[in-house]
PDB file of C-alpha atoms in Angstrom:
ATOM      1  CA  MET A   1      -8.115 -15.935 -22.503  1.00 36.00           C
ATOM      2  CA  SER A   2      -5.857 -15.262 -19.515  1.00 43.00           C
ATOM      3  CA  THR A   3      -6.927 -13.952 -16.136  1.00 42.00           C
ATOM      4  CA  THR A   4      -5.005 -10.751 -16.795  1.00 46.00           C
ATOM      5  CA  GLU A   5      -6.879 -10.167 -20.071  1.00 46.00           C
ATOM      6  CA  ILE A   6     -10.215 -10.726 -18.359  1.00 42.00           C
ATOM      7  CA  ASP A   7      -9.269  -8.240 -15.642  1.00 53.00           C
ATOM      8  CA  VAL A   8      -8.189  -5.608 -18.180  1.00 55.00           C
ATOM      9  CA  GLN A   9     -11.447  -5.922 -20.117  1.00 54.00           C
ATOM     10  CA  ALA A  10     -13.498  -5.538 -16.933  1.00 56.00           C
ATOM     11  CA  ILE A  11     -11.404  -2.599 -15.771  1.00 50.00           C
ATOM     12  CA  GLU A  12     -11.787  -0.749 -19.063  1.00 53.00           C
ATOM     13  CA  GLN A  13     -15.575  -0.904 -18.704  1.00 55.00           C
ATOM     14  CA  MET A  14     -15.689   0.612 -15.219  1.00 75.00           C
ATOM     15  CA  THR A  15     -16.125   4.250 -14.204  1.00 87.00           C
ATOM     16  CA  PRO A  16     -14.898   6.129 -11.118  1.00 92.00           C
ATOM     17  CA  HIS A  17     -18.471   6.180  -9.837  1.00 89.00           C
ATOM     18  CA  SER A  18     -18.215   2.426  -9.161  1.00 90.00           C
ATOM     19  CA  LEU A  19     -15.604   2.942  -6.440  1.00 95.00           C
ATOM     20  CA  SER A  20     -16.370   2.237  -2.791  1.00 96.00           C
ATOM     21  CA  ILE A  21     -14.641   5.213  -1.174  1.00 97.00           C
ATOM     22  CA  ALA A  22     -14.233   5.307   2.589  1.00 96.00           C
ATOM     23  CA  ASP A  23     -12.681   8.738   3.100  1.00 96.00           C
ATOM     24  CA  ILE A  24     -10.575  11.593   1.749  1.00 96.00           C
ATOM     25  CA  THR A  25      -7.728  12.749   3.955  1.00 93.00           C
ATOM     26  CA  PRO A  26      -6.388  16.318   4.171  1.00 88.00           C
ATOM     27  CA  ILE A  27      -3.199  17.370   2.457  1.00 91.00           C
ATOM     28  CA  GLY A  28      -0.146  15.735   4.027  1.00 91.00           C
ATOM     29  CA  THR A  29       3.369  14.550   3.160  1.00 90.00           C
ATOM     30  CA  GLY A  30       3.346  11.116   4.796  1.00 90.00           C
ATOM     31  CA  ASP A  31       1.566   9.095   2.130  1.00 94.00           C
ATOM     32  CA  TRP A  32       3.848  10.176  -0.728  1.00 96.00           C
ATOM     33  CA  PRO A  33       7.047  10.985   1.174  1.00 93.00           C
ATOM     34  CA  GLY A  34       8.321  14.459   0.505  1.00 91.00           C
ATOM     35  CA  ARG A  35       5.305  15.493  -1.556  1.00 94.00           C
ATOM     36  CA  PRO A  36       2.118  17.171  -0.356  1.00 95.00           C
ATOM     37  CA  ALA A  37      -0.759  14.957  -1.439  1.00 97.00           C
ATOM     38  CA  VAL A  38      -4.454  14.331  -0.922  1.00 97.00           C
ATOM     39  CA  THR A  39      -5.179  10.680  -0.115  1.00 97.00           C
ATOM     40  CA  ILE A  40      -8.296   8.829  -1.219  1.00 98.00           C
ATOM     41  CA  LEU A  41      -9.017   5.764   0.937  1.00 97.00           C
ATOM     42  CA  LEU A  42     -10.785   2.919  -0.837  1.00 98.00           C
ATOM     43  CA  GLN A  43     -12.848   0.348   1.023  1.00 97.00           C
ATOM     44  CA  GLY A  44     -11.988  -3.349   1.207  1.00 97.00           C
ATOM     45  CA  CYS A  45      -8.942  -5.569   1.659  1.00 97.00           C
ATOM     46  CA  PRO A  46      -8.634  -9.375   1.471  1.00 96.00           C
ATOM     47  CA  TRP A  47      -5.993  -9.527   4.216  1.00 97.00           C
ATOM     48  CA  THR A  48      -6.263  -9.027   7.975  1.00 96.00           C
ATOM     49  CA  CYS A  49      -2.756  -7.844   8.784  1.00 96.00           C
ATOM     50  CA  THR A  50      -1.776  -7.867  12.427  1.00 94.00           C
ATOM     51  CA  TYR A  51      -0.761  -4.207  12.592  1.00 96.00           C
ATOM     52  CA  CYS A  52      -3.401  -2.771  10.214  1.00 96.00           C
ATOM     53  CA  HIS A  53      -4.066   0.846  11.180  1.00 91.00           C
ATOM     54  CA  GLN A  54      -7.294   0.977   9.161  1.00 92.00           C
ATOM     55  CA  PRO A  55      -9.138  -2.210  10.206  1.00 93.00           C
ATOM     56  CA  ALA A  56     -12.503  -0.650   9.368  1.00 93.00           C
ATOM     57  CA  LEU A  57     -11.407  -0.635   5.718  1.00 95.00           C
ATOM     58  CA  GLN A  58     -10.912  -4.411   5.582  1.00 95.00           C
ATOM     59  CA  ASP A  59     -14.610  -5.174   5.012  1.00 94.00           C
ATOM     60  CA  SER A  60     -15.023  -5.575   1.252  1.00 92.00           C
ATOM     61  CA  THR A  61     -18.825  -5.710   1.543  1.00 91.00           C
ATOM     62  CA  ALA A  62     -19.125  -2.308   3.214  1.00 91.00           C
ATOM     63  CA  ALA A  63     -20.499   0.509   1.117  1.00 87.00           C
ATOM     64  CA  GLY A  64     -18.431   3.619   0.648  1.00 90.00           C
ATOM     65  CA  SER A  65     -19.324   6.763   2.579  1.00 92.00           C
ATOM     66  CA  VAL A  66     -17.872   9.182   0.006  1.00 96.00           C
ATOM     67  CA  THR A  67     -19.081   9.582  -3.589  1.00 96.00           C
ATOM     68  CA  TRP A  68     -16.870  10.128  -6.591  1.00 96.00           C
ATOM     69  CA  GLN A  69     -18.471  13.561  -7.030  1.00 96.00           C
ATOM     70  CA  ASP A  70     -17.354  14.371  -3.475  1.00 97.00           C
ATOM     71  CA  VAL A  71     -13.794  13.522  -4.529  1.00 97.00           C
ATOM     72  CA  VAL A  72     -13.994  15.683  -7.632  1.00 97.00           C
ATOM     73  CA  ASP A  73     -15.379  18.625  -5.656  1.00 96.00           C
ATOM     74  CA  PHE A  74     -12.693  18.187  -2.971  1.00 96.00           C
ATOM     75  CA  LEU A  75      -9.906  18.225  -5.554  1.00 97.00           C
ATOM     76  CA  GLU A  76     -11.329  21.081  -7.592  1.00 96.00           C
ATOM     77  CA  VAL A  77     -11.050  23.556  -4.723  1.00 94.00           C
ATOM     78  CA  ARG A  78      -7.476  22.429  -4.029  1.00 94.00           C
ATOM     79  CA  ARG A  79      -6.061  22.987  -7.502  1.00 90.00           C
ATOM     80  CA  GLY A  80      -2.882  25.018  -7.108  1.00 90.00           C
ATOM     81  CA  MET A  81      -2.571  24.063  -3.423  1.00 93.00           C
ATOM     82  CA  VAL A  82      -1.499  20.477  -4.089  1.00 95.00           C
ATOM     83  CA  GLU A  83      -0.235  18.637  -7.154  1.00 95.00           C
ATOM     84  CA  SER A  84      -0.532  14.998  -6.078  1.00 97.00           C
ATOM     85  CA  VAL A  85      -3.224  12.468  -5.185  1.00 98.00           C
ATOM     86  CA  VAL A  86      -2.614   9.063  -3.607  1.00 98.00           C
ATOM     87  CA  PHE A  87      -5.062   6.156  -3.869  1.00 98.00           C
ATOM     88  CA  SER A  88      -4.803   4.028  -0.742  1.00 98.00           C
ATOM     89  CA  GLY A  89      -6.968   1.776   1.372  1.00 95.00           C
ATOM     90  CA  GLY A  90      -7.762  -0.933   2.147  1.00 95.00           C
ATOM     91  CA  GLU A  91      -6.296  -2.410  -0.994  1.00 98.00           C
ATOM     92  CA  PRO A  92      -7.147  -0.029  -3.861  1.00 97.00           C
ATOM     93  CA  THR A  93      -6.317  -2.465  -6.675  1.00 98.00           C
ATOM     94  CA  ARG A  94      -9.251  -4.608  -5.489  1.00 96.00           C
ATOM     95  CA  GLN A  95     -11.650  -2.231  -7.245  1.00 95.00           C
ATOM     96  CA  PRO A  96     -11.914  -2.289 -11.068  1.00 93.00           C
ATOM     97  CA  GLY A  97     -12.936   1.378 -11.179  1.00 96.00           C
ATOM     98  CA  LEU A  98      -9.474   2.418  -9.993  1.00 97.00           C
ATOM     99  CA  VAL A  99      -8.012   2.864 -13.479  1.00 97.00           C
ATOM    100  CA  ALA A 100     -10.850   5.157 -14.545  1.00 96.00           C
ATOM    101  CA  ALA A 101     -10.465   7.147 -11.328  1.00 97.00           C
ATOM    102  CA  ILE A 102      -6.714   7.548 -11.843  1.00 98.00           C
ATOM    103  CA  ARG A 103      -7.259   8.755 -15.404  1.00 97.00           C
ATOM    104  CA  ALA A 104      -9.898  11.240 -14.270  1.00 97.00           C
ATOM    105  CA  VAL A 105      -7.610  12.652 -11.571  1.00 97.00           C
ATOM    106  CA  LYS A 106      -4.720  12.959 -14.037  1.00 97.00           C
ATOM    107  CA  GLU A 107      -7.012  14.797 -16.469  1.00 96.00           C
ATOM    108  CA  MET A 108      -7.561  17.308 -13.665  1.00 96.00           C
ATOM    109  CA  GLY A 109      -3.809  17.952 -13.685  1.00 96.00           C
ATOM    110  CA  PHE A 110      -2.715  15.935 -10.641  1.00 97.00           C
ATOM    111  CA  GLN A 111       0.073  13.397 -10.409  1.00 97.00           C
ATOM    112  CA  VAL A 112      -1.068  10.073  -8.975  1.00 98.00           C
ATOM    113  CA  GLY A 113       0.498   7.761  -6.416  1.00 98.00           C
ATOM    114  CA  LEU A 114      -0.688   4.322  -5.345  1.00 98.00           C
ATOM    115  CA  HIS A 115      -0.395   2.373  -2.110  1.00 98.00           C
ATOM    116  CA  THR A 116      -0.619  -1.392  -2.491  1.00 98.00           C
ATOM    117  CA  ALA A 117       0.181  -4.532  -0.568  1.00 98.00           C
ATOM    118  CA  GLY A 118       0.205  -6.483  -3.829  1.00 98.00           C
ATOM    119  CA  ALA A 119      -2.817  -8.661  -3.094  1.00 98.00           C
ATOM    120  CA  TYR A 120      -3.981  -8.651  -6.736  1.00 98.00           C
ATOM    121  CA  PRO A 121      -1.000  -8.917  -9.096  1.00 98.00           C
ATOM    122  CA  ALA A 122      -3.062  -9.071 -12.305  1.00 97.00           C
ATOM    123  CA  LYS A 123      -5.050  -5.984 -11.365  1.00 96.00           C
ATOM    124  CA  LEU A 124      -1.895  -4.188 -10.266  1.00 98.00           C
ATOM    125  CA  ALA A 125      -0.345  -4.920 -13.662  1.00 97.00           C
ATOM    126  CA  ALA A 126      -3.248  -3.099 -15.326  1.00 95.00           C
ATOM    127  CA  VAL A 127      -2.758  -0.033 -13.118  1.00 97.00           C
ATOM    128  CA  LEU A 128       1.013   0.468 -13.132  1.00 98.00           C
ATOM    129  CA  SER A 129       1.213   2.260 -16.465  1.00 97.00           C
ATOM    130  CA  GLU A 130      -1.300   4.819 -15.174  1.00 98.00           C
ATOM    131  CA  VAL A 131       0.492   6.007 -12.019  1.00 98.00           C
ATOM    132  CA  ASP A 132       3.536   8.160 -11.289  1.00 98.00           C
ATOM    133  CA  TRP A 133       4.644   6.497  -8.053  1.00 98.00           C
ATOM    134  CA  VAL A 134       3.939   3.350  -6.013  1.00 98.00           C
ATOM    135  CA  GLY A 135       4.417   2.614  -2.342  1.00 98.00           C
ATOM    136  CA  ILE A 136       4.398  -1.191  -1.973  1.00 98.00           C
ATOM    137  CA  ASP A 137       4.269  -2.923   1.398  1.00 98.00           C
ATOM    138  CA  ILE A 138       6.349  -6.050   1.797  1.00 98.00           C
ATOM    139  CA  LYS A 139       5.432  -7.674   5.085  1.00 98.00           C
ATOM    140  CA  ALA A 140       7.785 -10.649   5.467  1.00 98.00           C
ATOM    141  CA  ALA A 141       9.817 -13.217   3.577  1.00 97.00           C
ATOM    142  CA  PRO A 142       7.467 -15.233   1.330  1.00 95.00           C
ATOM    143  CA  GLU A 143       7.195 -18.249   3.626  1.00 94.00           C
ATOM    144  CA  ARG A 144       6.260 -16.127   6.673  1.00 95.00           C
ATOM    145  CA  TYR A 145       3.575 -14.003   5.069  1.00 97.00           C
ATOM    146  CA  ALA A 146       0.504 -15.779   6.431  1.00 96.00           C
ATOM    147  CA  GLU A 147       1.563 -14.983   9.997  1.00 95.00           C
ATOM    148  CA  VAL A 148       1.111 -11.294   9.197  1.00 97.00           C
ATOM    149  CA  THR A 149      -1.793 -11.332   6.735  1.00 97.00           C
ATOM    150  CA  GLY A 150      -3.849 -14.329   7.822  1.00 95.00           C
ATOM    151  CA  GLN A 151      -3.896 -15.643   4.220  1.00 94.00           C
ATOM    152  CA  GLU A 152      -1.821 -18.609   3.064  1.00 91.00           C
ATOM    153  CA  VAL A 153      -1.274 -17.481  -0.549  1.00 94.00           C
ATOM    154  CA  SER A 154      -0.521 -13.865   0.273  1.00 97.00           C
ATOM    155  CA  GLY A 155       3.257 -14.243   0.083  1.00 97.00           C
ATOM    156  CA  VAL A 156       3.247 -15.438  -3.514  1.00 97.00           C
ATOM    157  CA  LYS A 157       0.935 -12.610  -4.539  1.00 98.00           C
ATOM    158  CA  ALA A 158       2.875  -9.877  -2.748  1.00 98.00           C
ATOM    159  CA  TRP A 159       6.283 -10.897  -4.044  1.00 98.00           C
ATOM    160  CA  THR A 160       4.909 -11.294  -7.576  1.00 98.00           C
ATOM    161  CA  SER A 161       3.532  -7.778  -7.275  1.00 98.00           C
ATOM    162  CA  LEU A 162       6.903  -6.460  -6.140  1.00 98.00           C
ATOM    163  CA  GLU A 163       8.491  -7.863  -9.293  1.00 98.00           C
ATOM    164  CA  LEU A 164       5.788  -6.188 -11.400  1.00 98.00           C
ATOM    165  CA  VAL A 165       6.457  -2.841  -9.732  1.00 98.00           C
ATOM    166  CA  GLN A 166      10.210  -3.301  -9.931  1.00 97.00           C
ATOM    167  CA  HIS A 167      10.159  -3.879 -13.700  1.00 96.00           C
ATOM    168  CA  SER A 168       7.421  -1.369 -14.555  1.00 97.00           C
ATOM    169  CA  GLY A 169       9.657   1.685 -14.848  1.00 97.00           C
ATOM    170  CA  VAL A 170       7.465   3.539 -12.332  1.00 98.00           C
ATOM    171  CA  ASP A 171       9.134   5.282  -9.397  1.00 98.00           C
ATOM    172  CA  TYR A 172       8.473   3.304  -6.223  1.00 98.00           C
ATOM    173  CA  GLU A 173       9.248   2.762  -2.574  1.00 98.00           C
ATOM    174  CA  VAL A 174       9.275  -0.571  -0.724  1.00 98.00           C
ATOM    175  CA  ARG A 175       8.069  -0.459   2.891  1.00 98.00           C
ATOM    176  CA  LEU A 176       8.586  -3.084   5.587  1.00 98.00           C
ATOM    177  CA  THR A 177       6.638  -2.559   8.802  1.00 98.00           C
ATOM    178  CA  ILE A 178       8.293  -4.259  11.753  1.00 98.00           C
ATOM    179  CA  ASP A 179       5.679  -5.846  13.998  1.00 97.00           C
ATOM    180  CA  PRO A 180       7.025  -6.904  17.419  1.00 97.00           C
ATOM    181  CA  THR A 181       4.051  -9.242  17.884  1.00 97.00           C
ATOM    182  CA  VAL A 182       5.053 -11.318  14.841  1.00 97.00           C
ATOM    183  CA  HIS A 183       8.538 -10.499  13.549  1.00 98.00           C
ATOM    184  CA  SER A 184      11.809 -11.696  14.952  1.00 98.00           C
ATOM    185  CA  ARG A 185      15.121 -10.034  14.143  1.00 98.00           C
ATOM    186  CA  GLU A 186      15.860 -12.835  11.690  1.00 98.00           C
ATOM    187  CA  ASP A 187      12.441 -12.353  10.045  1.00 98.00           C
ATOM    188  CA  VAL A 188      13.325  -8.745   9.329  1.00 98.00           C
ATOM    189  CA  PHE A 189      16.763  -9.652   7.999  1.00 98.00           C
ATOM    190  CA  ALA A 190      15.284 -12.409   5.818  1.00 98.00           C
ATOM    191  CA  ALA A 191      12.739 -10.061   4.248  1.00 98.00           C
ATOM    192  CA  VAL A 192      15.342  -7.369   3.601  1.00 98.00           C
ATOM    193  CA  ARG A 193      17.761  -9.897   2.083  1.00 98.00           C
ATOM    194  CA  GLU A 194      15.061 -11.216  -0.242  1.00 98.00           C
ATOM    195  CA  VAL A 195      14.083  -7.751  -1.442  1.00 98.00           C
ATOM    196  CA  ILE A 196      17.709  -6.926  -2.219  1.00 97.00           C
ATOM    197  CA  ARG A 197      18.398 -10.347  -3.748  1.00 97.00           C
ATOM    198  CA  ARG A 198      15.610  -9.733  -6.229  1.00 97.00           C
ATOM    199  CA  GLY A 199      17.154  -6.412  -7.232  1.00 97.00           C
ATOM    200  CA  ALA A 200      14.402  -4.151  -5.872  1.00 97.00           C
ATOM    201  CA  HIS A 201      14.963  -0.934  -3.943  1.00 97.00           C
ATOM    202  CA  ALA A 202      16.016  -1.566  -0.358  1.00 97.00           C
ATOM    203  CA  PRO A 203      12.971  -1.228   1.898  1.00 98.00           C
ATOM    204  CA  VAL A 204      12.198   1.608   4.258  1.00 98.00           C
ATOM    205  CA  LEU A 205      11.728   0.186   7.758  1.00 98.00           C
ATOM    206  CA  GLN A 206       8.528   1.339   9.418  1.00 97.00           C
ATOM    207  CA  GLN A 207       7.378   1.240  13.008  1.00 95.00           C
ATOM    208  CA  ALA A 208       4.129  -0.547  13.856  1.00 95.00           C
ATOM    209  CA  ARG A 209       2.113   2.077  15.691  1.00 90.00           C
ATOM    210  CA  PRO A 210      -0.850   1.840  18.055  1.00 92.00           C
ATOM    211  CA  GLY A 211      -2.894   4.556  16.346  1.00 91.00           C
ATOM    212  CA  GLY A 212      -6.025   3.274  14.585  1.00 93.00           C
ATOM    213  CA  VAL A 213      -5.356  -0.413  15.262  1.00 94.00           C
ATOM    214  CA  SER A 214      -7.748  -2.833  16.940  1.00 93.00           C
ATOM    215  CA  ASP A 215      -7.960  -2.813  20.735  1.00 94.00           C
ATOM    216  CA  ALA A 216      -6.650  -6.380  20.835  1.00 94.00           C
ATOM    217  CA  TYR A 217      -3.573  -5.513  18.793  1.00 95.00           C
ATOM    218  CA  ARG A 218      -2.914  -2.350  20.796  1.00 95.00           C
ATOM    219  CA  ALA A 219      -2.947  -4.376  24.001  1.00 96.00           C
ATOM    220  CA  GLU A 220      -0.636  -7.029  22.537  1.00 96.00           C
ATOM    221  CA  LEU A 221       1.785  -4.464  21.133  1.00 96.00           C
ATOM    222  CA  GLY A 222       2.017  -2.526  24.363  1.00 96.00           C
ATOM    223  CA  ARG A 223       4.971  -0.151  24.342  1.00 95.00           C
ATOM    224  CA  ARG A 224       7.076  -2.236  22.001  1.00 97.00           C
ATOM    225  CA  GLY A 225       8.556  -0.803  18.812  1.00 96.00           C
ATOM    226  CA  MET A 226      10.949  -1.767  16.040  1.00 97.00           C
ATOM    227  CA  TYR A 227      13.986  -1.568  18.345  1.00 98.00           C
ATOM    228  CA  ASP A 228      12.521  -4.320  20.462  1.00 98.00           C
ATOM    229  CA  VAL A 229      13.005  -6.486  17.350  1.00 98.00           C
ATOM    230  CA  ILE A 230      16.171  -5.119  15.729  1.00 98.00           C
ATOM    231  CA  ARG A 231      19.129  -3.276  17.219  1.00 98.00           C
ATOM    232  CA  HIS A 232      19.767   0.410  16.585  1.00 97.00           C
ATOM    233  CA  ASP A 233      22.919  -0.434  14.621  1.00 98.00           C
ATOM    234  CA  ASP A 234      21.240  -3.112  12.461  1.00 98.00           C
ATOM    235  CA  LEU A 235      20.800  -2.401   8.750  1.00 98.00           C
ATOM    236  CA  PRO A 236      22.407   1.071   8.936  1.00 97.00           C
ATOM    237  CA  ASP A 237      21.953   1.763   5.218  1.00 97.00           C
ATOM    238  CA  LEU A 238      18.168   1.492   5.366  1.00 98.00           C
ATOM    239  CA  ALA A 239      15.907   4.467   5.900  1.00 97.00           C
ATOM    240  CA  ARG A 240      13.342   4.186   8.678  1.00 95.00           C
ATOM    241  CA  ARG A 241      10.295   6.058   9.806  1.00 92.00           C
TER     242      ARG A 241
END
């Protein structure tokens, strides 16, 4: 039996109540660009990315502070005000109860988006048919991934996940956050070239921001932004935010 089959069997047996949920964010348009959405933040991530703006969510042993019933109650009173829900984190595909949660939210009449860094390709494969949109973070060219995530095998997993998303038929967006503490101009160009070479959507370039990050990273970042890494006229066809 393959790893993917084992994961699917485990996932099918889980319920939304098994989720470790860190928080529910108010309605906004940033997590699913152009669409008002409620975002559910799930606890735990296997990577320690340099620019992580939710470092408190990295701890996979931490208990959630929000119950599934809290989520249901929160969404019930917002029916008609918002049509979309995004599962984010942390890395939401880490938790087997995600599929059951997505199905429950869709039964309530919401469309569902997913944020992922692609850390668990087999688990992501089991989720893709359930969602309406995916925002996938690509952090670097495969060989440079560990410098961002702190994990040697992360590049293989992330780029495998991108291929799964790309061929799933689900609407998606690729994001590339430019981190001046790690990325060089050539690093950014290499990652963009690889995304395009593989036939995926060209990435949206994102600014690493000081909000929510660790004190050490904020001090290292200083006032630097993406244009301290690339020039304003670089990659003119790519969207940025």
